[in-house]
Amino acid sequence: MTGARILMVEDTPHNLELMTYLLEASGHTVIPAMTGERGLELARLERPDLIVLDVQLPDIDGYQVLARLRADKDVAVPPVVAVTAYAMVGDRDTALAAGFDGYLSKPIDPVSFARDIGARLPASLRGHAAAPQWGRPTPGASPGTEEQL
Ligand code: MN
């Protein structure tokens, strides 16, 4: 089973690193963007299979990014999962009503994150199911690398 190409729009370096590690450990390829505008640009250029979109960004917020993606007739919008630190009641409903395909709240759960994201992907792109070994990310030595052929 092959992995997906996932665009991750997230401005906090630690979160970007952690989520990237978890997805790459499951066989996915992550395309990073640290602003909403860059995310829009890369969505058009890279045609990712899924977008993980932080709601709180330094320029335009995740809702604006999503609205502009959907308004762009040249882009076939893939599933978009909102990731937000807003912990208020109703955020999930707000996000889903805005057209997000999923909603995860921060701090993310490292054990279930890749599985939660994989659930929004077609079966052929879910990567491998093995949970990543939790520990210090080691470049080039992530668990499951042997399955990424
Ligand atoms: Mn943010």
mmCIF file of C-alpha atoms and ligand atoms in Angstrom:
data_model
loop_
_atom_site.group_PDB
_atom_site.id
_atom_site.type_symbol
_atom_site.label_atom_id
_atom_site.label_comp_id
_atom_site.label_asym_id
_atom_site.label_seq_id
_atom_site.Cartn_x
_atom_site.Cartn_y
_atom_site.Cartn_z
ATOM 1 C CA MET A 1 0.000 0.000 0.000
ATOM 2 C CA THR A 2 1.404 3.329 -1.025
ATOM 3 C CA GLY A 3 1.216 6.581 0.856
ATOM 4 C CA ALA A 4 -0.321 9.917 -0.013
ATOM 5 C CA ARG A 5 1.089 13.346 -0.824
ATOM 6 C CA ILE A 6 -0.154 15.555 1.969
ATOM 7 C CA LEU A 7 0.026 19.346 2.026
ATOM 8 C CA MET A 8 0.461 20.542 5.593
ATOM 9 C CA VAL A 9 -0.275 24.188 6.290
ATOM 10 C CA GLU A 10 0.968 24.902 9.812
ATOM 11 C CA ASP A 11 2.905 27.898 11.113
ATOM 12 C CA THR A 12 4.191 26.485 14.410
ATOM 13 C CA PRO A 13 7.509 24.718 13.705
ATOM 14 C CA HIS A 14 7.108 22.176 16.499
ATOM 15 C CA ASN A 15 3.645 21.129 15.323
ATOM 16 C CA LEU A 16 4.779 20.986 11.718
ATOM 17 C CA GLU A 17 7.716 18.782 12.670
ATOM 18 C CA LEU A 18 5.665 16.453 14.824
ATOM 19 C CA MET A 19 2.830 15.967 12.343
ATOM 20 C CA THR A 20 5.295 15.551 9.474
ATOM 21 C CA TYR A 21 7.183 12.886 11.392
ATOM 22 C CA LEU A 22 4.026 10.975 12.228
ATOM 23 C CA LEU A 23 2.752 11.009 8.646
ATOM 24 C CA GLU A 24 6.110 10.156 7.101
ATOM 25 C CA ALA A 25 6.464 7.269 9.529
ATOM 26 C CA SER A 26 3.259 5.898 8.018
ATOM 27 C CA GLY A 27 4.582 6.145 4.489
ATOM 28 C CA HIS A 28 3.189 9.514 3.405
ATOM 29 C CA THR A 29 5.022 12.411 1.787
ATOM 30 C CA VAL A 30 4.498 15.813 3.411
ATOM 31 C CA ILE A 31 4.635 19.121 1.540
ATOM 32 C CA PRO A 32 5.012 21.894 4.144
ATOM 33 C CA ALA A 33 3.640 25.446 4.028
ATOM 34 C CA MET A 34 3.856 27.907 6.913
ATOM 35 C CA THR A 35 1.398 30.555 5.715
ATOM 36 C CA GLY A 36 -2.072 30.432 4.203
ATOM 37 C CA GLU A 37 -0.964 32.098 0.975
ATOM 38 C CA ARG A 38 1.870 29.614 0.508
ATOM 39 C CA GLY A 39 -0.577 26.803 1.216
ATOM 40 C CA LEU A 40 -2.874 28.043 -1.549
ATOM 41 C CA GLU A 41 0.046 28.304 -3.942
ATOM 42 C CA LEU A 42 1.226 24.771 -3.181
ATOM 43 C CA ALA A 43 -2.308 23.346 -3.381
ATOM 44 C CA ARG A 44 -2.447 24.625 -6.968
ATOM 45 C CA LEU A 45 1.088 23.588 -7.887
ATOM 46 C CA GLU A 46 1.383 20.243 -6.145
ATOM 47 C CA ARG A 47 -2.167 18.831 -6.337
ATOM 48 C CA PRO A 48 -1.894 16.999 -2.991
ATOM 49 C CA ASP A 49 -4.105 14.022 -2.097
ATOM 50 C CA LEU A 50 -5.128 15.665 1.183
ATOM 51 C CA ILE A 51 -4.580 18.941 3.020
ATOM 52 C CA VAL A 52 -3.994 19.304 6.761
ATOM 53 C CA LEU A 53 -4.893 22.908 7.510
ATOM 54 C CA ASP A 54 -4.149 24.794 10.695
ATOM 55 C CA VAL A 55 -6.931 27.287 11.362
ATOM 56 C CA GLN A 56 -4.740 29.901 13.068
ATOM 57 C CA LEU A 57 -2.179 31.171 10.583
ATOM 58 C CA PRO A 58 -0.171 34.410 10.454
ATOM 59 C CA ASP A 59 -1.691 35.804 7.267
ATOM 60 C CA ILE A 60 -5.099 34.452 6.264
ATOM 61 C CA ASP A 61 -6.851 31.911 8.479
ATOM 62 C CA GLY A 62 -7.761 28.345 7.584
ATOM 63 C CA TYR A 63 -11.360 29.261 6.819
ATOM 64 C CA GLN A 64 -10.202 31.784 4.221
ATOM 65 C CA VAL A 65 -7.768 29.273 2.742
ATOM 66 C CA LEU A 66 -10.563 26.717 2.391
ATOM 67 C CA ALA A 67 -12.997 29.241 0.906
ATOM 68 C CA ARG A 68 -10.460 30.391 -1.674
ATOM 69 C CA LEU A 69 -9.575 26.810 -2.608
ATOM 70 C CA ARG A 70 -13.213 25.963 -3.171
ATOM 71 C CA ALA A 71 -13.727 29.135 -5.204
ATOM 72 C CA ASP A 72 -10.839 28.258 -7.532
ATOM 73 C CA LYS A 73 -12.320 26.435 -10.513
ATOM 74 C CA ASP A 74 -8.859 25.244 -11.581
ATOM 75 C CA VAL A 75 -8.282 23.237 -8.411
ATOM 76 C CA ALA A 76 -9.922 19.907 -7.630
ATOM 77 C CA VAL A 77 -9.950 20.285 -3.864
ATOM 78 C CA PRO A 78 -8.846 17.125 -2.017
ATOM 79 C CA PRO A 79 -10.123 16.270 1.475
ATOM 80 C CA VAL A 80 -9.192 19.080 3.880
ATOM 81 C CA VAL A 81 -8.755 18.367 7.589
ATOM 82 C CA ALA A 82 -8.782 21.313 9.997
ATOM 83 C CA VAL A 83 -6.347 21.271 12.893
ATOM 84 C CA THR A 84 -7.023 23.881 15.493
ATOM 85 C CA ALA A 85 -6.068 24.837 19.000
ATOM 86 C CA TYR A 86 -9.459 26.408 19.537
ATOM 87 C CA ALA A 87 -10.895 24.245 22.270
ATOM 88 C CA MET A 88 -14.261 25.878 22.531
ATOM 89 C CA VAL A 89 -17.530 23.993 22.282
ATOM 90 C CA GLY A 90 -18.900 24.270 18.772
ATOM 91 C CA ASP A 91 -15.581 24.502 16.936
ATOM 92 C CA ARG A 92 -16.040 21.113 15.388
ATOM 93 C CA ASP A 93 -19.514 22.051 14.139
ATOM 94 C CA THR A 94 -18.203 25.375 12.845
ATOM 95 C CA ALA A 95 -15.364 23.669 10.987
ATOM 96 C CA LEU A 96 -17.578 20.992 9.471
ATOM 97 C CA ALA A 97 -20.217 23.569 8.524
ATOM 98 C CA ALA A 98 -17.503 25.578 6.761
ATOM 99 C CA GLY A 99 -16.829 22.571 4.556
ATOM 100 C CA PHE A 100 -13.840 20.908 6.194
ATOM 101 C CA ASP A 101 -13.833 17.147 5.743
ATOM 102 C CA GLY A 102 -12.507 16.530 9.213
ATOM 103 C CA TYR A 103 -11.460 18.270 12.385
ATOM 104 C CA LEU A 104 -8.664 17.484 14.824
ATOM 105 C CA SER A 105 -7.891 19.551 17.894
ATOM 106 C CA LYS A 106 -4.417 20.384 19.137
ATOM 107 C CA PRO A 107 -2.514 19.080 20.911
ATOM 108 C CA ILE A 108 -2.788 16.218 18.433
ATOM 109 C CA ASP A 109 -2.728 12.631 19.678
ATOM 110 C CA PRO A 110 0.521 11.127 18.330
ATOM 111 C CA VAL A 111 -0.864 7.608 18.593
ATOM 112 C CA SER A 112 -3.971 8.159 16.480
ATOM 113 C CA PHE A 113 -3.010 11.124 14.268
ATOM 114 C CA ALA A 114 -1.782 9.221 11.198
ATOM 115 C CA ARG A 115 -4.726 6.828 11.436
ATOM 116 C CA ASP A 116 -7.196 9.724 11.695
ATOM 117 C CA ILE A 117 -5.681 11.350 8.628
ATOM 118 C CA GLY A 118 -5.533 8.034 6.761
ATOM 119 C CA ALA A 119 -9.257 7.551 7.338
ATOM 120 C CA ARG A 120 -9.889 10.524 5.019
ATOM 121 C CA LEU A 121 -7.809 9.043 2.203
ATOM 122 C CA PRO A 122 -8.780 6.533 -0.475
ATOM 123 C CA ALA A 123 -7.837 2.994 0.618
ATOM 124 C CA SER A 124 -5.002 2.821 -1.919
ATOM 125 C CA LEU A 125 -3.273 5.858 -0.359
ATOM 126 C CA ARG A 126 -3.542 5.109 3.348
ATOM 127 C CA GLY A 127 0.082 4.151 3.831
ATOM 128 C CA HIS A 128 0.915 1.381 6.210
ATOM 129 C CA ALA A 129 -1.095 0.867 9.346
ATOM 130 C CA ALA A 130 1.758 0.182 11.756
ATOM 131 C CA ALA A 131 1.852 2.768 14.506
ATOM 132 C CA PRO A 132 5.107 4.704 14.430
ATOM 133 C CA GLN A 133 7.573 4.009 17.183
ATOM 134 C CA TRP A 134 7.241 6.940 19.505
ATOM 135 C CA GLY A 135 10.551 8.608 20.176
ATOM 136 C CA ARG A 136 13.068 10.995 18.773
ATOM 137 C CA PRO A 137 12.629 11.426 15.021
ATOM 138 C CA THR A 138 15.746 10.261 13.237
ATOM 139 C CA PRO A 139 16.105 11.496 9.662
ATOM 140 C CA GLY A 140 16.391 8.573 7.262
ATOM 141 C CA ALA A 141 15.636 6.016 9.932
ATOM 142 C CA SER A 142 11.919 6.408 10.470
ATOM 143 C CA PRO A 143 9.997 3.214 11.174
ATOM 144 C CA GLY A 144 8.515 1.607 8.099
ATOM 145 C CA THR A 145 10.933 3.146 5.639
ATOM 146 C CA GLU A 146 11.471 -0.275 4.151
ATOM 147 C CA GLU A 147 7.836 -0.294 3.022
ATOM 148 C CA GLN A 148 8.101 2.917 1.050
ATOM 149 C CA LEU A 149 9.433 1.272 -2.090
HETATM 150 MN MN MN B 1 -1.117 28.199 13.869
#
